[in-house]
Coordinates of C-alpha atoms in Angstrom, one line a residue:
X26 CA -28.3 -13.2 -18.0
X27 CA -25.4 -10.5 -18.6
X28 CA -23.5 -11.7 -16.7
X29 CA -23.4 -15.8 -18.1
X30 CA -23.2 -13.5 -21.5
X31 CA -19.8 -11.7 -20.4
X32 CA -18.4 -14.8 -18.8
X33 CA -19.2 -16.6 -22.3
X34 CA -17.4 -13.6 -24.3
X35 CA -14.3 -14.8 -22.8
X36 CA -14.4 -18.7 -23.1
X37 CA -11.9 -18.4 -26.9
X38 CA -9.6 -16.2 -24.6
X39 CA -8.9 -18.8 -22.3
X40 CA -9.7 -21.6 -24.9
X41 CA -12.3 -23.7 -23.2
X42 CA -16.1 -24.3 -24.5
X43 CA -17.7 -24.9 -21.0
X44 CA -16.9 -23.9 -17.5
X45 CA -17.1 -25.7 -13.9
X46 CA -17.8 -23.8 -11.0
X47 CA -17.1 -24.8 -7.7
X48 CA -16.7 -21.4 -5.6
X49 CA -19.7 -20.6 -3.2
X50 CA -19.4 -16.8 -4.1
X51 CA -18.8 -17.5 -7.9
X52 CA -22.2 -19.2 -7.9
X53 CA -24.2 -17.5 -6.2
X54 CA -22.7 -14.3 -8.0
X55 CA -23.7 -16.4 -11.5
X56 CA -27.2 -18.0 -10.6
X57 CA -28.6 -16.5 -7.2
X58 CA -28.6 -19.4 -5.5
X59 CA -27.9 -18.8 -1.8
X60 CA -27.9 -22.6 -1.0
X61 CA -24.3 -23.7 0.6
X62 CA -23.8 -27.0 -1.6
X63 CA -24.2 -26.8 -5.7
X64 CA -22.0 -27.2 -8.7
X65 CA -22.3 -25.4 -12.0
X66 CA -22.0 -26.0 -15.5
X67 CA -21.9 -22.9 -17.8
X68 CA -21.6 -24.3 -21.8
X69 CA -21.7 -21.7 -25.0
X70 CA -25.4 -22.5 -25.0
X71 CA -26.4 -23.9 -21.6
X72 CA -26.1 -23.4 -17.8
X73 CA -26.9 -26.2 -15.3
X74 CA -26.8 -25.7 -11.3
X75 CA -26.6 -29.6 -9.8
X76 CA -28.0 -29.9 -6.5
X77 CA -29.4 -32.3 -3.9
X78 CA -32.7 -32.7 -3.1
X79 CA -32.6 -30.5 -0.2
X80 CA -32.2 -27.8 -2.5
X81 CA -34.4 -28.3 -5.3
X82 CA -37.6 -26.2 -3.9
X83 CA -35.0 -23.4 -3.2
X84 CA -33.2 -23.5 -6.2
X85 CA -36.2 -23.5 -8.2
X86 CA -37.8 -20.1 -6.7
X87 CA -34.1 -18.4 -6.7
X88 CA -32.3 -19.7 -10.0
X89 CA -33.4 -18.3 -13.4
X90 CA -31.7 -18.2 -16.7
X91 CA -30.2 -21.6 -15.1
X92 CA -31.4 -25.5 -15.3
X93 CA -31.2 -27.2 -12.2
X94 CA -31.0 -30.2 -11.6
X95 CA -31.7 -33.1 -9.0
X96 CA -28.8 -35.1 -8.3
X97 CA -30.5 -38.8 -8.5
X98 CA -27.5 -40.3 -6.2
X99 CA -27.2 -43.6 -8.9
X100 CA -24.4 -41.6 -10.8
X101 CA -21.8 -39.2 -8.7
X102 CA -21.5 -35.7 -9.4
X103 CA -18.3 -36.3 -11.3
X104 CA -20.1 -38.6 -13.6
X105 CA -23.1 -35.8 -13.9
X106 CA -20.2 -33.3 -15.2
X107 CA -19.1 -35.6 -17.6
X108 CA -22.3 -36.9 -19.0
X109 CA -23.5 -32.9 -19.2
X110 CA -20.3 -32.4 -20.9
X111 CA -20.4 -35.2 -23.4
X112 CA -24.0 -34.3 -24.3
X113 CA -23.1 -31.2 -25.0
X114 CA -20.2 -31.7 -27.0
X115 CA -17.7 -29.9 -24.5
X116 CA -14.1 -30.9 -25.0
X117 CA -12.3 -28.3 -23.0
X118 CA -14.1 -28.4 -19.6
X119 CA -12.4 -25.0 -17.5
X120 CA -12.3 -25.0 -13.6
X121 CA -11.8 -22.9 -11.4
X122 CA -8.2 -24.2 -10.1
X123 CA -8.1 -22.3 -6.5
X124 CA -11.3 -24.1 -5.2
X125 CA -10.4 -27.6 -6.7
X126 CA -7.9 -29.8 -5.1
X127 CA -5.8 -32.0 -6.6
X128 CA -8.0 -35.1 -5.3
X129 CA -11.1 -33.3 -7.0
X130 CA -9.3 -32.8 -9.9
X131 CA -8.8 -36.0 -10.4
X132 CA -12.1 -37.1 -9.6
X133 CA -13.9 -34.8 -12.3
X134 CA -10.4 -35.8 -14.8
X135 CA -11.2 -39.7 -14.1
X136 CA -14.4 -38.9 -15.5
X137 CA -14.5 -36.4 -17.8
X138 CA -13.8 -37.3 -21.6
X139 CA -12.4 -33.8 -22.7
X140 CA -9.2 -31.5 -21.2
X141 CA -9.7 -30.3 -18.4
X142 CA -8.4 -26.3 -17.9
X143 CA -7.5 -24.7 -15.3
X144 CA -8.5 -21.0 -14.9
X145 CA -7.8 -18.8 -12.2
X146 CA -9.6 -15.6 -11.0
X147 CA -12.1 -15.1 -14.0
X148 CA -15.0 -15.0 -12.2
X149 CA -13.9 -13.0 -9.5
X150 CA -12.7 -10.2 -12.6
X151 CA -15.9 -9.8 -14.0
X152 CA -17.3 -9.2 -10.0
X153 CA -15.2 -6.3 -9.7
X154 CA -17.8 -4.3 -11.1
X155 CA -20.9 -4.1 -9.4
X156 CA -24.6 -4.0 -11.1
X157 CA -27.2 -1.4 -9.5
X158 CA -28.8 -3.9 -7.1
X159 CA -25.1 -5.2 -5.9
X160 CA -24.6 -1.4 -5.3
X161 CA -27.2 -0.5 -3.4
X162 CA -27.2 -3.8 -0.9
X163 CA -23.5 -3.0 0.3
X164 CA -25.2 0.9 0.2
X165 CA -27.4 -0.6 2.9
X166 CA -24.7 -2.7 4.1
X167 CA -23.0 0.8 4.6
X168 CA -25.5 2.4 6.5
X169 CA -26.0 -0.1 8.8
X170 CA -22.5 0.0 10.2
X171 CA -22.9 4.0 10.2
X172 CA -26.1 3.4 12.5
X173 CA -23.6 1.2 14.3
X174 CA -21.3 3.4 15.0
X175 CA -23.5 6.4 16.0
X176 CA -24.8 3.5 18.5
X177 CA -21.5 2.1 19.7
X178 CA -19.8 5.5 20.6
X179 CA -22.8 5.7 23.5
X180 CA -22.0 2.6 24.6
X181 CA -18.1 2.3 25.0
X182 CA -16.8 3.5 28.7
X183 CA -13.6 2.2 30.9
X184 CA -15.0 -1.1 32.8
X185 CA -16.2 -3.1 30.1
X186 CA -14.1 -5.3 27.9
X187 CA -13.2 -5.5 23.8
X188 CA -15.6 -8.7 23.7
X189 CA -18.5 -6.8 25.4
X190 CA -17.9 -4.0 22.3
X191 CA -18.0 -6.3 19.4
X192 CA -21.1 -8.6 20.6
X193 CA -22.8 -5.2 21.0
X194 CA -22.4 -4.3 17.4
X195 CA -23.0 -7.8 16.1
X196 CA -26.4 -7.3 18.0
X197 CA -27.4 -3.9 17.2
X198 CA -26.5 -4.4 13.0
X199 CA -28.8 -7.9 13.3
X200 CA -31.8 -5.5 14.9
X201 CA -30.9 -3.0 12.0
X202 CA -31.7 -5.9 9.1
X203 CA -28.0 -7.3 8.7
X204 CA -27.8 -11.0 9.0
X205 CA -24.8 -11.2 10.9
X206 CA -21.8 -9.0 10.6
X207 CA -19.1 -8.7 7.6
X208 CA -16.8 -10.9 9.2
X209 CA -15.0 -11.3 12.3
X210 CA -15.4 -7.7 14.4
X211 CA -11.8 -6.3 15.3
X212 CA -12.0 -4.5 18.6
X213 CA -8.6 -3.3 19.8
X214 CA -7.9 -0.7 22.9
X215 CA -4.8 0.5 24.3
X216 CA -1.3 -1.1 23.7
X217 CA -3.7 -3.9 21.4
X218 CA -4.9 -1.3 19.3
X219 CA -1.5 -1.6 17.3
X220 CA -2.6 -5.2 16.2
X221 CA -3.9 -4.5 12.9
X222 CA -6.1 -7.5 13.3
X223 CA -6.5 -7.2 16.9
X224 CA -9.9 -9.3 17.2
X225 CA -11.8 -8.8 20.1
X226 CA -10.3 -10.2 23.8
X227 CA -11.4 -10.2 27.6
X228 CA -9.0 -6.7 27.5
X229 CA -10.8 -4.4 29.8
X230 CA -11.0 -1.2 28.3
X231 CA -9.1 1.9 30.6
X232 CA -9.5 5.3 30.4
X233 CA -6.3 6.8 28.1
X234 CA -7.1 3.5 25.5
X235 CA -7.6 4.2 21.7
X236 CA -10.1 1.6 20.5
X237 CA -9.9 0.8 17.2
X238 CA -13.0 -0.8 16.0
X239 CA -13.4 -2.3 12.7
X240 CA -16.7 -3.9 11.6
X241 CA -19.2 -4.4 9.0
X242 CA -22.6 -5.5 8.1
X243 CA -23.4 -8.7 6.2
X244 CA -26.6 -7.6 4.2
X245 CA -28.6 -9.9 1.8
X246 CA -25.0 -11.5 0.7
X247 CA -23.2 -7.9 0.7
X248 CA -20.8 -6.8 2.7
X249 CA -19.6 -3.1 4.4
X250 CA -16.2 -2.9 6.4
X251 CA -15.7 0.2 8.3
X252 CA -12.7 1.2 11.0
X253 CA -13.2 4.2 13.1
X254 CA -10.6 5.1 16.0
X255 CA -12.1 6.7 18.9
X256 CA -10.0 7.4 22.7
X257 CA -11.5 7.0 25.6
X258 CA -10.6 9.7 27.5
X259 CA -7.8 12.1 26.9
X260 CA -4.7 10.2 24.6
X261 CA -1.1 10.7 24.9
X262 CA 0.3 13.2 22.5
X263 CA 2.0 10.6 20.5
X264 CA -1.4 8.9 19.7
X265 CA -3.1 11.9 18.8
X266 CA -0.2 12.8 16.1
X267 CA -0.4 9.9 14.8
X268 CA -4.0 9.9 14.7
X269 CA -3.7 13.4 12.7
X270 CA -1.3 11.9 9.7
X271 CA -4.0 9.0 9.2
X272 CA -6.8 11.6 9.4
X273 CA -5.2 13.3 6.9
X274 CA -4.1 10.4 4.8
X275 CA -7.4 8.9 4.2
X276 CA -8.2 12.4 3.4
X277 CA -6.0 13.1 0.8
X278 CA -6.8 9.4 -0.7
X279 CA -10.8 10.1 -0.9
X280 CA -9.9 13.2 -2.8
X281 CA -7.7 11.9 -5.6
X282 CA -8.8 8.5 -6.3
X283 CA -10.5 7.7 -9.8
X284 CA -11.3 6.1 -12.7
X285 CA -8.4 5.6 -14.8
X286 CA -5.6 5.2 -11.9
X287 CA -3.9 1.8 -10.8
X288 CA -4.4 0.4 -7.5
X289 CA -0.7 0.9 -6.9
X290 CA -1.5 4.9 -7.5
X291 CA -4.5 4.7 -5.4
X292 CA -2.3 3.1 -2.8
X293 CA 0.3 5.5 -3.1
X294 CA -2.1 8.7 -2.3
X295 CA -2.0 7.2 1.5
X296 CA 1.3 5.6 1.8
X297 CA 3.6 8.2 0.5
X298 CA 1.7 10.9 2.8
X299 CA 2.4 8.4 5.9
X300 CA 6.3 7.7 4.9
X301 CA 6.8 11.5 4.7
X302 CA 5.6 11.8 8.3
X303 CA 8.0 9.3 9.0
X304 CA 5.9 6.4 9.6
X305 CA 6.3 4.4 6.6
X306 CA 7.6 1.3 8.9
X307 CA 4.8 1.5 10.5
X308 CA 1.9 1.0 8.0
X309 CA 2.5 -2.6 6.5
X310 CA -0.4 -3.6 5.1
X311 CA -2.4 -2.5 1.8
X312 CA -4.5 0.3 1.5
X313 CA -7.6 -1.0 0.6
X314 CA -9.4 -3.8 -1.1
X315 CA -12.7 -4.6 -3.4
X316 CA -15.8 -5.6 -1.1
X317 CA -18.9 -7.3 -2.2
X318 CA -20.1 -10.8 -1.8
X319 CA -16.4 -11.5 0.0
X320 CA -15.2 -9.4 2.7
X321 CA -11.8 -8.9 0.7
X322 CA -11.7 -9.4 -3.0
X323 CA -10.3 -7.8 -6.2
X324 CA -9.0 -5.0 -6.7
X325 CA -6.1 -5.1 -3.7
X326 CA -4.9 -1.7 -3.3
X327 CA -1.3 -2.3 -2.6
X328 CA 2.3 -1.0 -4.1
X329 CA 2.1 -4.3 -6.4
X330 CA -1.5 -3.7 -8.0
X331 CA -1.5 -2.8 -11.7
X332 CA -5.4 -3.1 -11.8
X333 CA -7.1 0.1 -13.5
X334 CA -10.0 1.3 -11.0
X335 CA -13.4 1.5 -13.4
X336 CA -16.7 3.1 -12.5
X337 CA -19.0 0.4 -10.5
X338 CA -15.9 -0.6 -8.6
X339 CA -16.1 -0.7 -4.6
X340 CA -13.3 -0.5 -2.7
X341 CA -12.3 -0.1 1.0
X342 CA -9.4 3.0 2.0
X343 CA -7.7 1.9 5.2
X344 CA -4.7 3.8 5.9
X345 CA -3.4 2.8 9.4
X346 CA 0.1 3.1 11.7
X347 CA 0.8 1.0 14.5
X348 CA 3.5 1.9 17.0
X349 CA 4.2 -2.0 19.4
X350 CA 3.7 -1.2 23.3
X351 CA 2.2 2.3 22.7
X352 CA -1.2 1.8 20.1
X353 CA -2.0 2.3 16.7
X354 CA -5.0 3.8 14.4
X355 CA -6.6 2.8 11.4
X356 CA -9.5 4.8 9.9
X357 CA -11.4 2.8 6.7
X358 CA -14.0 4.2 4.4
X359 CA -15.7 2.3 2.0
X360 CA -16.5 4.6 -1.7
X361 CA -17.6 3.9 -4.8
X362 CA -15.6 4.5 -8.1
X363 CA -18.0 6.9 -10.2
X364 CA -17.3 8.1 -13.7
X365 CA -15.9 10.9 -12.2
X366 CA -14.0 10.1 -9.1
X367 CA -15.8 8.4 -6.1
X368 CA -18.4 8.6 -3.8
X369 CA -18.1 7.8 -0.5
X370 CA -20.6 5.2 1.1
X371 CA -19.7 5.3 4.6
X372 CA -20.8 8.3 6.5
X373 CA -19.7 8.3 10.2
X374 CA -17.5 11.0 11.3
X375 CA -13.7 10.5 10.8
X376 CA -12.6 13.6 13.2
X377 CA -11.0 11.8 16.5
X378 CA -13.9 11.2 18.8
X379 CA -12.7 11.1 22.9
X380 CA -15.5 9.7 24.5

């Protein structure tokens, strides 16, 4: 109910008396409805979640706070909207303009009697900060990947390939509770390991490889992402340096970030320390990002983010440098902005590990 409350608090600020939403996330975020098809109708007064009749048993026993209601198939779901909207006395109907195409729009416009808004990101603003029960299922999220990790470091060896890595970590989080993993697992070894978003491959991993791995745990809709670096045997010299500068990077970031600060300060704490060592070239991506019921969401740490960091807020820390035909390292934490700073929610060591 808080949260339909703050999402109403802002309907004079973007001049609209009702709200469509389309976006998977966005509605499950608002209702609890885990269901993959259903469209929601949030008025001054009212909130209706419109789904077929597969849905209806499920909606019922997950949805409060919310009508649902049956789609009867006689009138389209862009006839539903309007009539809902009519009824209510809706004039400026707000949608969520990322997740509607043009050739929706125009569907729900066709039908619908009032203006027809478009609003972008409000939803996913008022996500940024977490409740107690988001926090503690990317918590577990969190711990599963650590029990991951202690797991995986047994397992790597020179023989077996990238793909052999990530399915074991897909298995071992789904016997640990998760229902899947976060998202795609990145497992990168030797000369690969400088693809950022080196996914997984037939690559045979050698002894002398740094594998970076970087995986998470998909946990009752909440996600963890965590990258550890480990070497396989004794790394060139160049590897280990650089290995040290992330180290300490990521160090220096888990100390200093707080309340109060920017995302382009947060980001700074990393990048600055990197460009120093004379690697700034070589780190080309953000330093972090929010995590939750997406794998990347708001805040994006990055040198453009203006976004004020606020207790309840969880955000990833990834510094990384990649160095083409020689490897790279990333090492990613996932913490928890606190009143006073932030507390860090994955636990796995961070020290290089040569297997």
């Amino acid at each position: 109910m808080k949260k339909l409350t703050k999402l109403r608090e802002q309907f004079a600020q973007f001049g609209v008396d009702g709200i469509l939403i389309t976006n998977a996330q966005n509605r499950r975020y608002l209702t609890g409805f885990t269901g993959s098809a259903g469209i929601v109708v949030i008025t001054k007064e009212e909130a209706y979640l419109f789904v077929d009749f597969r849905y209806v048993e499920q909606a019922a026993s997950q949805v409060k706070n919310v009508t649902v209601i049956q789609l009867s198939g006689k009138a389209t779901i862009y006839e539903e909207v309007a009539n809902i909207a009519e009824r209510l006395g809706v004039s400026n109907l707000g949608f969520e303009e990322e997740n509607v195409s043009y050739h929706l729009y125009s569907k729900y416009k066709e039908k619908v009697s009032g203006e027809m808004i478009p609003l972008s990101g409000v939803i996913e603003k008022l996500r940024m900060i977490k409740t107690q029960e988001e926090i503690q299922k990317i918590n577990t999220a969190a711990e599963i990947a650590d029990s991951a990790f202690t797991h995986i470091v047994d397992y790597i060896r020179p023989g077996i390939t990238e793909i052999d890595v990530a399915n074991e970590l897909e298995f071992y989080m789904r016997k640990q509770g998760a229902a899947s993993s976060a998202f795609d697992i990145i497992v990168a070894s030797g000369q690969r390991s400088a693809l950022p978003h080196g996914v997984a491959s037939t690559k045979l991993i050698e002894k002398g490889d740094m594998v970076t791995l970087d995986f998470g745990a998909y946990y009752q809709g909440y996600r963890s992402d965590i990258t550890r670096t480990v070497a396989v045997g004794e790394p060139e010299d160049e590897l280990k340096e650089i290995y040290t500068i992330v180290f300490e990077a990521l160090s220096n970031a888990l100390a200093e970030i707080k309340p109060g600060i920017t995302g382009k300060k947060a980001d700074a704490f990393t990048r600055d320390f990197i460009t120093k060592k004379g690697f700034g070239e070589q780190y080309g991506h953000g330093s972090g990002h929010g995590i939750g019921l997406d794998i990347h969401e708001e805040p994006f740490m990055s040198t453009k983010c203006d976004i004020i960091l606020k207790p309840g807020m969880v955000i990833t820390v990834e510094p990384g440098i990649y160095i083409p035909n020689l490897g790279g390292v990333r090492i990613e934490d996932d913490l928890l902005i606190t009143d006073y700073g932030n507390s860090i929610m994955t636990k796995s060591p961070k020290e290089l590990i040569i297997l």
